[in-house]
Short mmCIF file of C-alpha atoms in Angstrom, two decimals:
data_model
loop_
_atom_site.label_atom_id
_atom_site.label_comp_id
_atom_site.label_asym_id
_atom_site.label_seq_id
_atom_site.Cartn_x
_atom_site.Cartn_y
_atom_site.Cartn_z
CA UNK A 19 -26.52 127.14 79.24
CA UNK A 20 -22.75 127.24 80.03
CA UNK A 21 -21.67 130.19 81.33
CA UNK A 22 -18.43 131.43 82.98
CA UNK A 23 -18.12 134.56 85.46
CA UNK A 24 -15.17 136.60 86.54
CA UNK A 25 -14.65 139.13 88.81
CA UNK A 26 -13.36 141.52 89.51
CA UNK A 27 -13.93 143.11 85.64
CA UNK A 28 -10.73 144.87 86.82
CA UNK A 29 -8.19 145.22 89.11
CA UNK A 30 -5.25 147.66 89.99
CA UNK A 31 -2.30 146.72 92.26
CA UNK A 32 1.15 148.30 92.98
CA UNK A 33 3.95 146.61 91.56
CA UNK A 34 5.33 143.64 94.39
CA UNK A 35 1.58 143.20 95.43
CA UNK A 36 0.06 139.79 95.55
CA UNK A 37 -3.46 139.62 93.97
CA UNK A 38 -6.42 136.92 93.33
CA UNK A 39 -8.75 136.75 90.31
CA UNK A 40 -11.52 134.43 90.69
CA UNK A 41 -14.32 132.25 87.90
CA UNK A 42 -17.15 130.75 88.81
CA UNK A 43 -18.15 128.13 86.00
CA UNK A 44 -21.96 126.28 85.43
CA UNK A 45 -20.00 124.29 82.74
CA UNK A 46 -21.54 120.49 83.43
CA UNK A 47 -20.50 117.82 83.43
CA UNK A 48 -16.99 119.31 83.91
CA UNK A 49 -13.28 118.36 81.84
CA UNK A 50 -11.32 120.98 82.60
CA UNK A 51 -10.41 124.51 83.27
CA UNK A 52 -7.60 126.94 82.09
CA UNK A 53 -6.36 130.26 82.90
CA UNK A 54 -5.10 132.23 80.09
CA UNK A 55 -3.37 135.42 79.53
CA UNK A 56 -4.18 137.98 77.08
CA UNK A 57 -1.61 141.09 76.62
CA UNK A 58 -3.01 143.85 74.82
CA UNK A 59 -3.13 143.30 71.63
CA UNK A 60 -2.13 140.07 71.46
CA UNK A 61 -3.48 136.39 71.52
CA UNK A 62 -4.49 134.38 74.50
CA UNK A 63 -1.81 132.37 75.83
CA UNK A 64 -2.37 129.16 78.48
CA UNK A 65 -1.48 129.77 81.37
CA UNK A 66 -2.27 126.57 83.37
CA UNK A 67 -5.24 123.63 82.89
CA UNK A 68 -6.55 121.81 85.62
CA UNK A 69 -9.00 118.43 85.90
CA UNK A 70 -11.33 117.97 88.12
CA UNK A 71 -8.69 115.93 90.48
CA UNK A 72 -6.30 118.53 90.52
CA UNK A 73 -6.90 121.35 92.85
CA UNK A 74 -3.92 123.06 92.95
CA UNK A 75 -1.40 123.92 90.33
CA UNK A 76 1.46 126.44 90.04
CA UNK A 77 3.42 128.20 86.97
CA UNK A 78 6.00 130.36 88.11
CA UNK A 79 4.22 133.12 90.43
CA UNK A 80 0.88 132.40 89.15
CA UNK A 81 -1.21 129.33 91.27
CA UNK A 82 -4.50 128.41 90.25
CA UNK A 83 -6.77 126.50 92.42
CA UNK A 84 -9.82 124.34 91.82
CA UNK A 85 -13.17 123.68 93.33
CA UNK A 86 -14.74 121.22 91.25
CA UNK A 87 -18.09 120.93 93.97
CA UNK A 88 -18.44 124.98 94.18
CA UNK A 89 -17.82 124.95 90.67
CA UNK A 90 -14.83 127.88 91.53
CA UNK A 91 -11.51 128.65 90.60
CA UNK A 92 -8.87 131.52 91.36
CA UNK A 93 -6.10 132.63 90.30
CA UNK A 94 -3.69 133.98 92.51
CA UNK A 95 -0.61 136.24 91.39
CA UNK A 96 2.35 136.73 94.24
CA UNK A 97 5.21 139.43 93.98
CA UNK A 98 3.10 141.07 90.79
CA UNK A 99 5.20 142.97 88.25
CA UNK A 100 4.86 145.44 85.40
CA UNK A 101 4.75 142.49 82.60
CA UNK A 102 1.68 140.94 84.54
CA UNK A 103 -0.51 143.93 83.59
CA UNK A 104 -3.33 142.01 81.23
CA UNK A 105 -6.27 140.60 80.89
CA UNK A 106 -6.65 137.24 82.39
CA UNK A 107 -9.25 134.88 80.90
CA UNK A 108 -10.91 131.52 82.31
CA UNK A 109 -11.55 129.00 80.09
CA UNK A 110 -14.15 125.74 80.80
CA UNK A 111 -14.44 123.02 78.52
CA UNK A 112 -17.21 120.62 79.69
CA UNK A 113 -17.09 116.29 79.20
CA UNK A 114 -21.10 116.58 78.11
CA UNK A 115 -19.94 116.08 73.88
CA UNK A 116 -18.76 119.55 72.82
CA UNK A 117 -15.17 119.94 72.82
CA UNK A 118 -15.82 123.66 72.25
CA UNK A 119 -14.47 125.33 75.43
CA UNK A 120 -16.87 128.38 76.61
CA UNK A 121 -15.11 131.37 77.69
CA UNK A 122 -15.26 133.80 80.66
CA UNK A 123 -14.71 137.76 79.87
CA UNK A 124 -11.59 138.35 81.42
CA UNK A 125 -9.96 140.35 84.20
CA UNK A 126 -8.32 143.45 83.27
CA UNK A 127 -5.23 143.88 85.85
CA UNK A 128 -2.83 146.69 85.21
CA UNK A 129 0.29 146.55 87.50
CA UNK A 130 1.31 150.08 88.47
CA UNK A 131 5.15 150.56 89.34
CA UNK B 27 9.17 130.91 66.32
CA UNK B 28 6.08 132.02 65.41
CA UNK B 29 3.38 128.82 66.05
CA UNK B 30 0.09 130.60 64.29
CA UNK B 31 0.38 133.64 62.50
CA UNK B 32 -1.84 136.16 61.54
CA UNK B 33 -1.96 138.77 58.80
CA UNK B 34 -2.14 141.83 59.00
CA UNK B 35 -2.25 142.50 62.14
CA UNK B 36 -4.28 145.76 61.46
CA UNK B 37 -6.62 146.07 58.64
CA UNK B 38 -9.05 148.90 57.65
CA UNK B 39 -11.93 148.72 55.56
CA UNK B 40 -15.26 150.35 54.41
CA UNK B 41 -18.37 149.88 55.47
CA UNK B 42 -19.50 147.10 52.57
CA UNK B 43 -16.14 146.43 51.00
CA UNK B 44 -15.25 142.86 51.51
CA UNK B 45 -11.93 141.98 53.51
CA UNK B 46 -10.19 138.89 53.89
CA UNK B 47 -8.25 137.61 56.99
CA UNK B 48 -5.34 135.07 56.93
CA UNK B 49 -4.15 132.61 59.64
CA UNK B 50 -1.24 130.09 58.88
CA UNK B 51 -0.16 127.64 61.69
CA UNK B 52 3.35 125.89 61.48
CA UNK B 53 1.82 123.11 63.94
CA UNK B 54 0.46 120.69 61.42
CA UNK B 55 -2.83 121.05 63.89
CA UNK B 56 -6.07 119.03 62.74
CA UNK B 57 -8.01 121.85 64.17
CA UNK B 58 -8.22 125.50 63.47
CA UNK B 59 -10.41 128.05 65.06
CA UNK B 60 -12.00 131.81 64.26
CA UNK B 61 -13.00 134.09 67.01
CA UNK B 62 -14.35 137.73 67.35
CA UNK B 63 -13.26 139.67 70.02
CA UNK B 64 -14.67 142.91 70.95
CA UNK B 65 -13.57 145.31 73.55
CA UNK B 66 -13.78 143.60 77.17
CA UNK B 67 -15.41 140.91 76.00
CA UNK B 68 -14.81 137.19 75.50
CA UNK B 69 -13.85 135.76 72.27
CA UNK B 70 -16.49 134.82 70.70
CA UNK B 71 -16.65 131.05 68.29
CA UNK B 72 -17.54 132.14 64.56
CA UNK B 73 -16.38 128.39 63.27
CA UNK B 74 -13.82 125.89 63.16
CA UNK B 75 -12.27 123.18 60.76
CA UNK B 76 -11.50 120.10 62.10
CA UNK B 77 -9.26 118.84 59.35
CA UNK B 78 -11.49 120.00 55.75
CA UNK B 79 -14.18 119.60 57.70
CA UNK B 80 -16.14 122.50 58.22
CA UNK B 81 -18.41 123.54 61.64
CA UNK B 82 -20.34 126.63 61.72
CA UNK B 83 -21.63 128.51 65.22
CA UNK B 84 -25.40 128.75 64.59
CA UNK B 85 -25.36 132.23 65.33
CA UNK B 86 -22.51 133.57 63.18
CA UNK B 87 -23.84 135.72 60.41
CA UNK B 88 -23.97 134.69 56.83
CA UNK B 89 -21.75 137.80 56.45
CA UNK B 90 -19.03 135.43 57.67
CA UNK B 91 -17.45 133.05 55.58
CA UNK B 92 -13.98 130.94 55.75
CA UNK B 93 -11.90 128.43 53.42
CA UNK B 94 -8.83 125.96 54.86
CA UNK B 95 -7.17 125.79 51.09
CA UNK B 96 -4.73 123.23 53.15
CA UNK B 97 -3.65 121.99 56.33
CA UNK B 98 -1.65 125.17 57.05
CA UNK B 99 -3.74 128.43 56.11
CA UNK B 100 -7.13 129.38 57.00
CA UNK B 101 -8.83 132.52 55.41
CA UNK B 102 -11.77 134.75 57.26
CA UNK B 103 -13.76 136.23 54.81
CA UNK B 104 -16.08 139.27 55.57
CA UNK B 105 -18.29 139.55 52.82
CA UNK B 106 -20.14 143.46 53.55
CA UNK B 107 -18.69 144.80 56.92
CA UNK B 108 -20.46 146.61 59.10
CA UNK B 109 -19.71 149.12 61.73
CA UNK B 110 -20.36 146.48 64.48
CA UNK B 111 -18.05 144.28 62.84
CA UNK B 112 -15.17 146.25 64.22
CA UNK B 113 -13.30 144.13 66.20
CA UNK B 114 -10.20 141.76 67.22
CA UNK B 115 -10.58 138.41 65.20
CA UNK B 116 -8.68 135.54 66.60
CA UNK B 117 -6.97 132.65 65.04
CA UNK B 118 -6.64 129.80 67.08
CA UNK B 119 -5.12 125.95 66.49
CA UNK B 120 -5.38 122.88 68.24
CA UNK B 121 -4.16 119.04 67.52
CA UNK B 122 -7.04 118.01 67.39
CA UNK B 123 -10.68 118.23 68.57
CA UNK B 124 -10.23 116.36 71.98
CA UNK B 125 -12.83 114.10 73.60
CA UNK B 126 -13.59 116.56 76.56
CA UNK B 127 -11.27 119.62 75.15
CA UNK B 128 -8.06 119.01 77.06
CA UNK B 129 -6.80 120.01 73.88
CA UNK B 130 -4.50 122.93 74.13
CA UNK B 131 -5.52 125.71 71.84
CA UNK B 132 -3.04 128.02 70.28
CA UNK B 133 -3.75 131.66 69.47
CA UNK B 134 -2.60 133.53 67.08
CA UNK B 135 -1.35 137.55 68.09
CA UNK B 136 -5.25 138.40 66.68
CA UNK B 137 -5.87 141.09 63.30
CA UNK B 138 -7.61 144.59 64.63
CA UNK B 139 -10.26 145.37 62.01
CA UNK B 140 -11.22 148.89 61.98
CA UNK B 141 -14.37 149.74 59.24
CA UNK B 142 -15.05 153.29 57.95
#
């Protein structure tokens, strides 16, 4: 079964800190993976997508990287700030003949100034 | 410049009284999604219309139901809620299905359902 874990469940940083979420996938065979962000209340938004080529990709302050043999990704935040506080949610989609994307649980971060 | 919209964004109802969500997209997306969302949790696939075409989850309840009238608006329709149908439901587009889903999908801002 597909699955996607993500720790921490939660996280709390100072404002300016730099902080790393992490997913590990068992999504096979493997497309592609995105990080999204989820403000309270609100719908998911992408955040960045990666293939299984692509280990490294940037959006602003937020860099996501890509293991495709460990089956692990992170997602690292530099300089955080107040508007980063969130829950941040991996997202696998697998090549195997269902487009439907399986998704992890999330990582709560709250920001504290 | 709203993409997918939801409405309401909060809706109450009682335990049994049917309740009707509405999504409307100004995409023209092939593809639009419902998911349930409960608290800490991953959003979870209810089903999706790929154009009229209509794919249930095989473990979304009968209780569910939805209609596409058009290209633009899809309804979720909640025939008997229950208490542990309380929960953020999740409107989400895409252009279309996508070989190995590199298909963006789009999410709407989500309706709260609260039942009594």
């Amino acid at each position: 079964k597909n699955q996607v874990e993500q720790s921490p469940q939660s996280l709390i940083i100072l404002e300016g800190k730099n902080c790393t979420l992490q997913c590990n996938y068992t999504v096979s065979p493997f497309s592609n993976l995105r990080w999204y962000k989820q403000d309270t209340g609100r719908g998911p938004v992408s955040l960045t997508i990666m293939t299984f080529s692509e280990n490294t990709k940037s959006n602003g302050r937020y860099t996501a990287t890509l293991d495709a043999d460990t089956k692990q990704s992170s997602l690292h935040i530099t300089a955080s700030q107040l508007s980063d506080s969130a829950s941040y949610i991996c997202v696998v989609s697998g090549s195997g003949g269902s487009y439907i994307p399986t998704f992890g649980r999330g990582t709560s971060l709250i920001v504290h100034p | 410049d709203a993409m997918v919209i939801q409405n309401p964004r909060y809706q109450v109802t009682q335990f049994g009284k049917p309740v009707t969500l509405s999504c409307s997209q100004t995409l023209n997306h092939n593809v639009m999604y419902w998911y349930q969302q409960k608290s800490s949790q991953a959003p979870k696939l209810l089903f999706h219309y790929y154009d009229k075409d209509f794919n249930n989850e095989a473990d979304t309840p009968d209780n569910f139901q939805s209609r596409r009238p058009n290209t633009s608006f899809c309804f979720l329709d909640i025939r008997s809620p229950g208490l542990g149908d309380a929960a953020m439901y999740l409107c989400a587009t895409s252009r279309d299905r996508g070989q190995w889903g590199q298909e963006t999908q789009y999410f709407g801002p989500g309706t709260r359902l609260l039942v009594l």
